[in-house]
Structure formats: structure tokens, C-alpha cells
Short mmCIF file of N, CA and C in Angstrom, two decimals:
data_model
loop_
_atom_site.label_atom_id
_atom_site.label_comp_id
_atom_site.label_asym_id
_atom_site.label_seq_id
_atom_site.Cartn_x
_atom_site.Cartn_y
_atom_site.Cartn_z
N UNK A 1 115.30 91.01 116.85
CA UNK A 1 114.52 91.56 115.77
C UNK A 1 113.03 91.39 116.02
N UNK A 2 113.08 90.29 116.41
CA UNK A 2 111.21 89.75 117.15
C UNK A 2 110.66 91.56 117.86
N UNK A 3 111.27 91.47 118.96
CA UNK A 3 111.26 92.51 119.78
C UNK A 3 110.97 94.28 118.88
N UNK A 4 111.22 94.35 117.70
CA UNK A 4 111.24 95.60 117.40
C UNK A 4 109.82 95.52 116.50
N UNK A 5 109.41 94.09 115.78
CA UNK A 5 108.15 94.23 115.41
C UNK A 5 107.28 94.24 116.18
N UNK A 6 107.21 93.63 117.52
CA UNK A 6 106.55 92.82 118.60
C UNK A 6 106.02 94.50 118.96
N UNK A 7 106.91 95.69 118.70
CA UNK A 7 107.01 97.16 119.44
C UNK A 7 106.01 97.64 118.25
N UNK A 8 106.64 97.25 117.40
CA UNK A 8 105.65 98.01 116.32
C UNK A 8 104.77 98.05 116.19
N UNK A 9 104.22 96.71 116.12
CA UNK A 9 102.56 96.19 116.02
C UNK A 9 101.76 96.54 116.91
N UNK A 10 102.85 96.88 118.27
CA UNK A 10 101.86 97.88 119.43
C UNK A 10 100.57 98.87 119.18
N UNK A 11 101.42 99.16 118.35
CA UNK A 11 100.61 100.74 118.48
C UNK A 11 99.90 101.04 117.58
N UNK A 12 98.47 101.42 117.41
CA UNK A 12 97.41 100.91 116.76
C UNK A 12 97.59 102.12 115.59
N UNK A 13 98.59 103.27 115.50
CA UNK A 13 98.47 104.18 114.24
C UNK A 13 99.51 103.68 113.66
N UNK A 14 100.42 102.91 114.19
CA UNK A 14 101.07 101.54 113.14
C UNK A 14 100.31 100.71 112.12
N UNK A 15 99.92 100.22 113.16
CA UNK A 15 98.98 99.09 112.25
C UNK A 15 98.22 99.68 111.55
N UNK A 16 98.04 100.98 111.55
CA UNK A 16 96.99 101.66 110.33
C UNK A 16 97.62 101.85 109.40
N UNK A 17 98.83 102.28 109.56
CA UNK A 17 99.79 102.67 108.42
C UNK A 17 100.18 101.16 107.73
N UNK A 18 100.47 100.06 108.13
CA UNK A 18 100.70 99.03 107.52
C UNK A 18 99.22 98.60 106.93
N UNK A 19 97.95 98.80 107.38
CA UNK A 19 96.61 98.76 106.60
C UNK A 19 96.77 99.36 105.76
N UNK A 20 97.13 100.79 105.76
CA UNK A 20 96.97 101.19 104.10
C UNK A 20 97.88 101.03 103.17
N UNK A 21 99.64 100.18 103.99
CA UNK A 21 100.28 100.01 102.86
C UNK A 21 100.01 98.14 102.52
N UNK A 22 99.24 98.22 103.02
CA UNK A 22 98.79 96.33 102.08
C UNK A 22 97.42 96.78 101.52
N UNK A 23 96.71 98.15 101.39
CA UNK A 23 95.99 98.10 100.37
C UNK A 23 96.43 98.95 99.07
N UNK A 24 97.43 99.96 99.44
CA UNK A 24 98.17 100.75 98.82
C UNK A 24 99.50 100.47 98.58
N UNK A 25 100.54 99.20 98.28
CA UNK A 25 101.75 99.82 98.21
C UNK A 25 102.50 100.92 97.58
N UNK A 26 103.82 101.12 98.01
CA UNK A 26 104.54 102.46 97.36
C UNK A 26 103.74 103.64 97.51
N UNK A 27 103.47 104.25 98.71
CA UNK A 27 102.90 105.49 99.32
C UNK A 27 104.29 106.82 99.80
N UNK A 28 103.59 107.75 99.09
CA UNK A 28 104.82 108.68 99.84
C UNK A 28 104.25 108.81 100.91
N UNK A 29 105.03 109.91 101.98
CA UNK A 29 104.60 110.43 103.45
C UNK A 29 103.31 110.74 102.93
N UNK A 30 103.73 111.93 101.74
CA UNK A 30 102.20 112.77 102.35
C UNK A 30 100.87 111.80 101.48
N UNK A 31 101.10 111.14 101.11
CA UNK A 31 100.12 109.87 100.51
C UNK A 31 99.33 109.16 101.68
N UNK A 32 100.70 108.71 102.78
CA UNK A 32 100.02 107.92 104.25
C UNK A 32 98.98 109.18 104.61
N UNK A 33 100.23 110.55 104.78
CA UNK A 33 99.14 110.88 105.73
C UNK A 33 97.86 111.39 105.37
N UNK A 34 97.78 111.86 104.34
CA UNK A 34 96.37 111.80 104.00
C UNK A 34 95.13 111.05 103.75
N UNK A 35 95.85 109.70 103.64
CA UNK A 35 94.80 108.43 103.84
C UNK A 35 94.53 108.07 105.74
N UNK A 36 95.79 108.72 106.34
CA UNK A 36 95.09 108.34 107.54
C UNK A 36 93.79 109.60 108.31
N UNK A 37 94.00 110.69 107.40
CA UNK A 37 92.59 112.31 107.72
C UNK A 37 92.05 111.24 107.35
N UNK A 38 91.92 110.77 106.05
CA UNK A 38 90.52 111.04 105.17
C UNK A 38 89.50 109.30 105.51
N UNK A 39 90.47 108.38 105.82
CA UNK A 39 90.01 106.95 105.95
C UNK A 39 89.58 107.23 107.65
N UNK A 40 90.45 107.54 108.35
CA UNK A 40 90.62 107.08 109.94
C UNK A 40 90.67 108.29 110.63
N UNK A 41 90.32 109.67 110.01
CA UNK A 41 90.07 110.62 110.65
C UNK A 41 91.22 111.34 111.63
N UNK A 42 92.49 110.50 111.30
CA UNK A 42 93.62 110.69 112.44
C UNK A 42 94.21 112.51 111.77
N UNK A 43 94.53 113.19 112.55
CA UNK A 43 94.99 114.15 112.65
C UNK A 43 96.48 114.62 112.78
N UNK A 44 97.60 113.49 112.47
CA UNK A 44 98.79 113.35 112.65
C UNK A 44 99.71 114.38 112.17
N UNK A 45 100.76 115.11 112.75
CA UNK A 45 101.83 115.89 111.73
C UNK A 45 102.55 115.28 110.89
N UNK A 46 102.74 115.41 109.81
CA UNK A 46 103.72 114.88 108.86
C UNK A 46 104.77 114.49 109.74
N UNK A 47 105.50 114.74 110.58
CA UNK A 47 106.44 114.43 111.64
C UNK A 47 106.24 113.00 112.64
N UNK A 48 104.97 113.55 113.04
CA UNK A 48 104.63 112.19 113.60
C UNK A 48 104.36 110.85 112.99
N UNK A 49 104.04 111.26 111.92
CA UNK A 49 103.67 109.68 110.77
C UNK A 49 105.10 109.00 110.55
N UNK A 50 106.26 110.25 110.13
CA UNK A 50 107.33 109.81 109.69
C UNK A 50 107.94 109.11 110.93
N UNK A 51 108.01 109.26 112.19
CA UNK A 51 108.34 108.91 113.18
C UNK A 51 107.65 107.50 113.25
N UNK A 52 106.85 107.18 112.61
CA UNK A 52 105.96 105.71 113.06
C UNK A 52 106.95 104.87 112.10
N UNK A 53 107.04 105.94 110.71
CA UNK A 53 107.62 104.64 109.86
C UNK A 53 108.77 104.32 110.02
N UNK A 54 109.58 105.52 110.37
CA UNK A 54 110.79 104.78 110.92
C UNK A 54 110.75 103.85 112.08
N UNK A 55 109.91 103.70 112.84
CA UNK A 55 109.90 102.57 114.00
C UNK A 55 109.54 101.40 113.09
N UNK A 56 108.60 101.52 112.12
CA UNK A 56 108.44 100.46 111.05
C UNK A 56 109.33 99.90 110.39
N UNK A 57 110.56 101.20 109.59
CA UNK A 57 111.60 100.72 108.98
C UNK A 57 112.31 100.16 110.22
N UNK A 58 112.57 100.20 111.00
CA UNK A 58 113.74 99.86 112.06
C UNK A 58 113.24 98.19 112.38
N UNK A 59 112.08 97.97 112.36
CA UNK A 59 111.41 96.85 112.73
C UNK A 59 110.95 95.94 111.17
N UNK A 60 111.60 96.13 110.14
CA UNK A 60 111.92 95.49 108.55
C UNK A 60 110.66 95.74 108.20
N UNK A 61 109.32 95.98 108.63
CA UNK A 61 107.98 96.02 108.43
C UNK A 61 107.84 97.02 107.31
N UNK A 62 108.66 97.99 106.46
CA UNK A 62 108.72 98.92 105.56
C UNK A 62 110.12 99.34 104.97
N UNK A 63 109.85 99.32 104.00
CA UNK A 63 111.05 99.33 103.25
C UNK A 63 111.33 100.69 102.31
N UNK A 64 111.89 101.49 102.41
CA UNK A 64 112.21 102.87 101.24
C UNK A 64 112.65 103.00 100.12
N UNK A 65 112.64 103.60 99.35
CA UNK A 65 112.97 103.49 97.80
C UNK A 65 112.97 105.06 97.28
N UNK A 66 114.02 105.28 97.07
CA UNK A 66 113.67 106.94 96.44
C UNK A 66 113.64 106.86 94.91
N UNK A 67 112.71 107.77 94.12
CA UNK A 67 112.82 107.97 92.79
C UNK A 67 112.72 109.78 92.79
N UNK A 68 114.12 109.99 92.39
CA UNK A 68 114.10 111.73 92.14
C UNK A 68 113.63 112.15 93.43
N UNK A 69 113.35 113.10 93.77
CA UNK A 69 112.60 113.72 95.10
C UNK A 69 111.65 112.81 95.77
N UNK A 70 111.00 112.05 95.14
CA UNK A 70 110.35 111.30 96.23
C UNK A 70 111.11 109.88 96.70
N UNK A 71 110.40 109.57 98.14
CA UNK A 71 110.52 108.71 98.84
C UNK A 71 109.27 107.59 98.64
N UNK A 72 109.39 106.75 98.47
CA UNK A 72 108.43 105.76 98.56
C UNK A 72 108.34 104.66 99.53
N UNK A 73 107.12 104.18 100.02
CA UNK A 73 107.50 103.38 101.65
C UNK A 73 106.61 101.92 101.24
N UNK A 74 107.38 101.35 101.16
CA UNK A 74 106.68 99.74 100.99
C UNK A 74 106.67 98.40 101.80
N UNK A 75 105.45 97.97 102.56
CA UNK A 75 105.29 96.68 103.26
C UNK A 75 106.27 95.59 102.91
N UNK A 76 106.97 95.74 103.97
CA UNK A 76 107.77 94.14 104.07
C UNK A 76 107.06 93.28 105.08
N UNK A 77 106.67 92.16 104.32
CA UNK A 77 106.11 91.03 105.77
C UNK A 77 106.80 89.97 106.03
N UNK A 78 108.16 89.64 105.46
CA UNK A 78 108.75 88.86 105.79
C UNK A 78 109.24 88.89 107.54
N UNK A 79 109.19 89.77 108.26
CA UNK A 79 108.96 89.89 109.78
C UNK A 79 107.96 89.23 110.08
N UNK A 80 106.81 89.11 109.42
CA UNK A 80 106.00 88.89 110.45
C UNK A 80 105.53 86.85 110.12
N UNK A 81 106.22 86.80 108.84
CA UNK A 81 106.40 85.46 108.26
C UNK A 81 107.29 84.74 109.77
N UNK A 82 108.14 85.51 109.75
CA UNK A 82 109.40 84.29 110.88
C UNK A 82 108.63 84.58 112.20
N UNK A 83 107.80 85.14 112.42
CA UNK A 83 107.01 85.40 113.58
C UNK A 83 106.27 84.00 113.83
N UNK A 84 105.41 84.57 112.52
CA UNK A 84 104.08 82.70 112.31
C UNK A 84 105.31 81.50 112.14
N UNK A 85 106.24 81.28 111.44
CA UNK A 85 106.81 80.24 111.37
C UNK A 85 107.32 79.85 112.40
N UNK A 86 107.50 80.53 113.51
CA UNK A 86 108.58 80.45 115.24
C UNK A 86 107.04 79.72 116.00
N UNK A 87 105.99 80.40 115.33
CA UNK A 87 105.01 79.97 116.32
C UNK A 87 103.95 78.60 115.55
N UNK A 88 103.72 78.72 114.68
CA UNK A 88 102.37 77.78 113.93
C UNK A 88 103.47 76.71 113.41
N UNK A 89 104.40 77.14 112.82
CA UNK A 89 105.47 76.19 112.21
C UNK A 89 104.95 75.33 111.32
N UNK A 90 105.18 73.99 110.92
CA UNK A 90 104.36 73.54 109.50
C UNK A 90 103.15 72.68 109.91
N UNK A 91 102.22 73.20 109.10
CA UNK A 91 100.77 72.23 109.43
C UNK A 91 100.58 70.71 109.30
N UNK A 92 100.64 70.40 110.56
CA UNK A 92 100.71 68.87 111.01
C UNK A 92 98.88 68.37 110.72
N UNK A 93 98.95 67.74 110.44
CA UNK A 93 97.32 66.82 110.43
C UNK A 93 96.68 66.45 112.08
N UNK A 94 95.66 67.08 112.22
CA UNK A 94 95.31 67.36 113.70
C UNK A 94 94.83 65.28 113.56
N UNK A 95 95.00 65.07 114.99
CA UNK A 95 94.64 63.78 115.27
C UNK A 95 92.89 63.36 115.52
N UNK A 96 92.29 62.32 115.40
CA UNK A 96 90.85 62.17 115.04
C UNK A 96 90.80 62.25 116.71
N UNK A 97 89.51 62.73 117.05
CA UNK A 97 89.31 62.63 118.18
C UNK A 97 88.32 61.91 118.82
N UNK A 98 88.54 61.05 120.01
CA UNK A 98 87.92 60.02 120.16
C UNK A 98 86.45 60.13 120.55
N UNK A 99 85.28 59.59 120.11
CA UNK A 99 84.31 59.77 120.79
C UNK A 99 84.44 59.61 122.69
N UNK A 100 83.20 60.08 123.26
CA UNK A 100 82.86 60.08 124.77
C UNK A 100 82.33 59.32 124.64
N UNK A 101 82.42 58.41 125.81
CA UNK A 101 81.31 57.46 126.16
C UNK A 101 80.79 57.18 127.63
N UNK A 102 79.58 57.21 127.65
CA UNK A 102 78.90 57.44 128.87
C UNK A 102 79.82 56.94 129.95
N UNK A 103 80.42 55.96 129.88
CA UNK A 103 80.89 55.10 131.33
C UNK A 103 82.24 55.95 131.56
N UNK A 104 82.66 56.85 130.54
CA UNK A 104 84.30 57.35 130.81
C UNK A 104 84.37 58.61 131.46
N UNK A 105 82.60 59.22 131.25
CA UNK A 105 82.50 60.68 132.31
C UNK A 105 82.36 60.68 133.56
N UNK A 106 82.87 60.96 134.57
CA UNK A 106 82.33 60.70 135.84
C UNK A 106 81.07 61.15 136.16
#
């Protein structure tokens, strides 16, 4: 599962789309894609955006929800939680560090 966010986060019109859904949640398609013209100037087909989010949904990073005809696409970060927790894990108290003293430098 590491591996499919690790893919996701690749690609920098990913990470735009997860920028505007942590300032926007619950975006339809054509919601992303018009925040990515009008913010980031990107020029994407409705096809191609949808293609990102499914690499997103596939990688838990977005989650779907339909109401009536629409689709709605919402940030999951619990991926990227077991990511930091595999790596930073729980905050230990860093140790005092010893002064230098002239005679210990060569």
C-alpha cells in the first residue's frame, strides 16, 4: 500500500489535486478541474484529472461519495499518517548535547 502512495505523491498534478482538496474538501471533477485552469494554469482534460484521482483513489489518498448525479472526491490522509508513523514514530526527548572542549578537537 506504501508503494501506491509513494506513486502518487510522484507526480506533481497529484499533489495539486490533493492541495486543493485540503483547501477545498468534497470537490466534484469539474470543481478540481477548474481550480487547477484558474489557480495553476494547468490545462488538463476532464479525463486526465479523473485518471489522477483514480491513481489517488487506488492509493486511499481520496475517497468518493455520490449524492444523486454527483460524485464527490474527498482527502483521506490516513496513508500518509502510517507513512510518518513507519518513519518519525513517537517523539522521543532528543538527548542534551555535550559541550566541545578545546583539548577533545584535534
Amino acid at each position: 500500500m506504501a508503494d501506491d502512495v509513494f506513486k502518487a505523491l510522484a507526480d506533481p498534478t497529484r499533489r495539486l489535486i490533493l492541495d486543493e482538496l485540503t483547501d477545498r474538501n468534497g470537490q466534484t471533477l469539474f470543481e478540481i478541474c477548474a481550480r487547477l485552469v484558474n489557480r495553476h494554469g494547468l490545462g488538463l482534460s476532464r479525463q486526465a484529472v479523473s485518471q489522477h484521482l483514480a491513481v489517488l483513489e487506488t492509493a486511499g489518498l481520496v475517497t468518493t461519495r455520490r449524492e444523486g448525479r454527483y460524485k464527490f472526491h474527498d482527502l483521506d490522509t490516513e496513508p500518509l499518517e502510517h507513512i510518518v508513523s513507519r518513519w518519525l514514530g513517537p517523539k522521543t526527548p532528543k538527548r542534551p548535547q555535550t559541550p566541545k572542549t578545546p583539548e577533545s578537537t584535534p
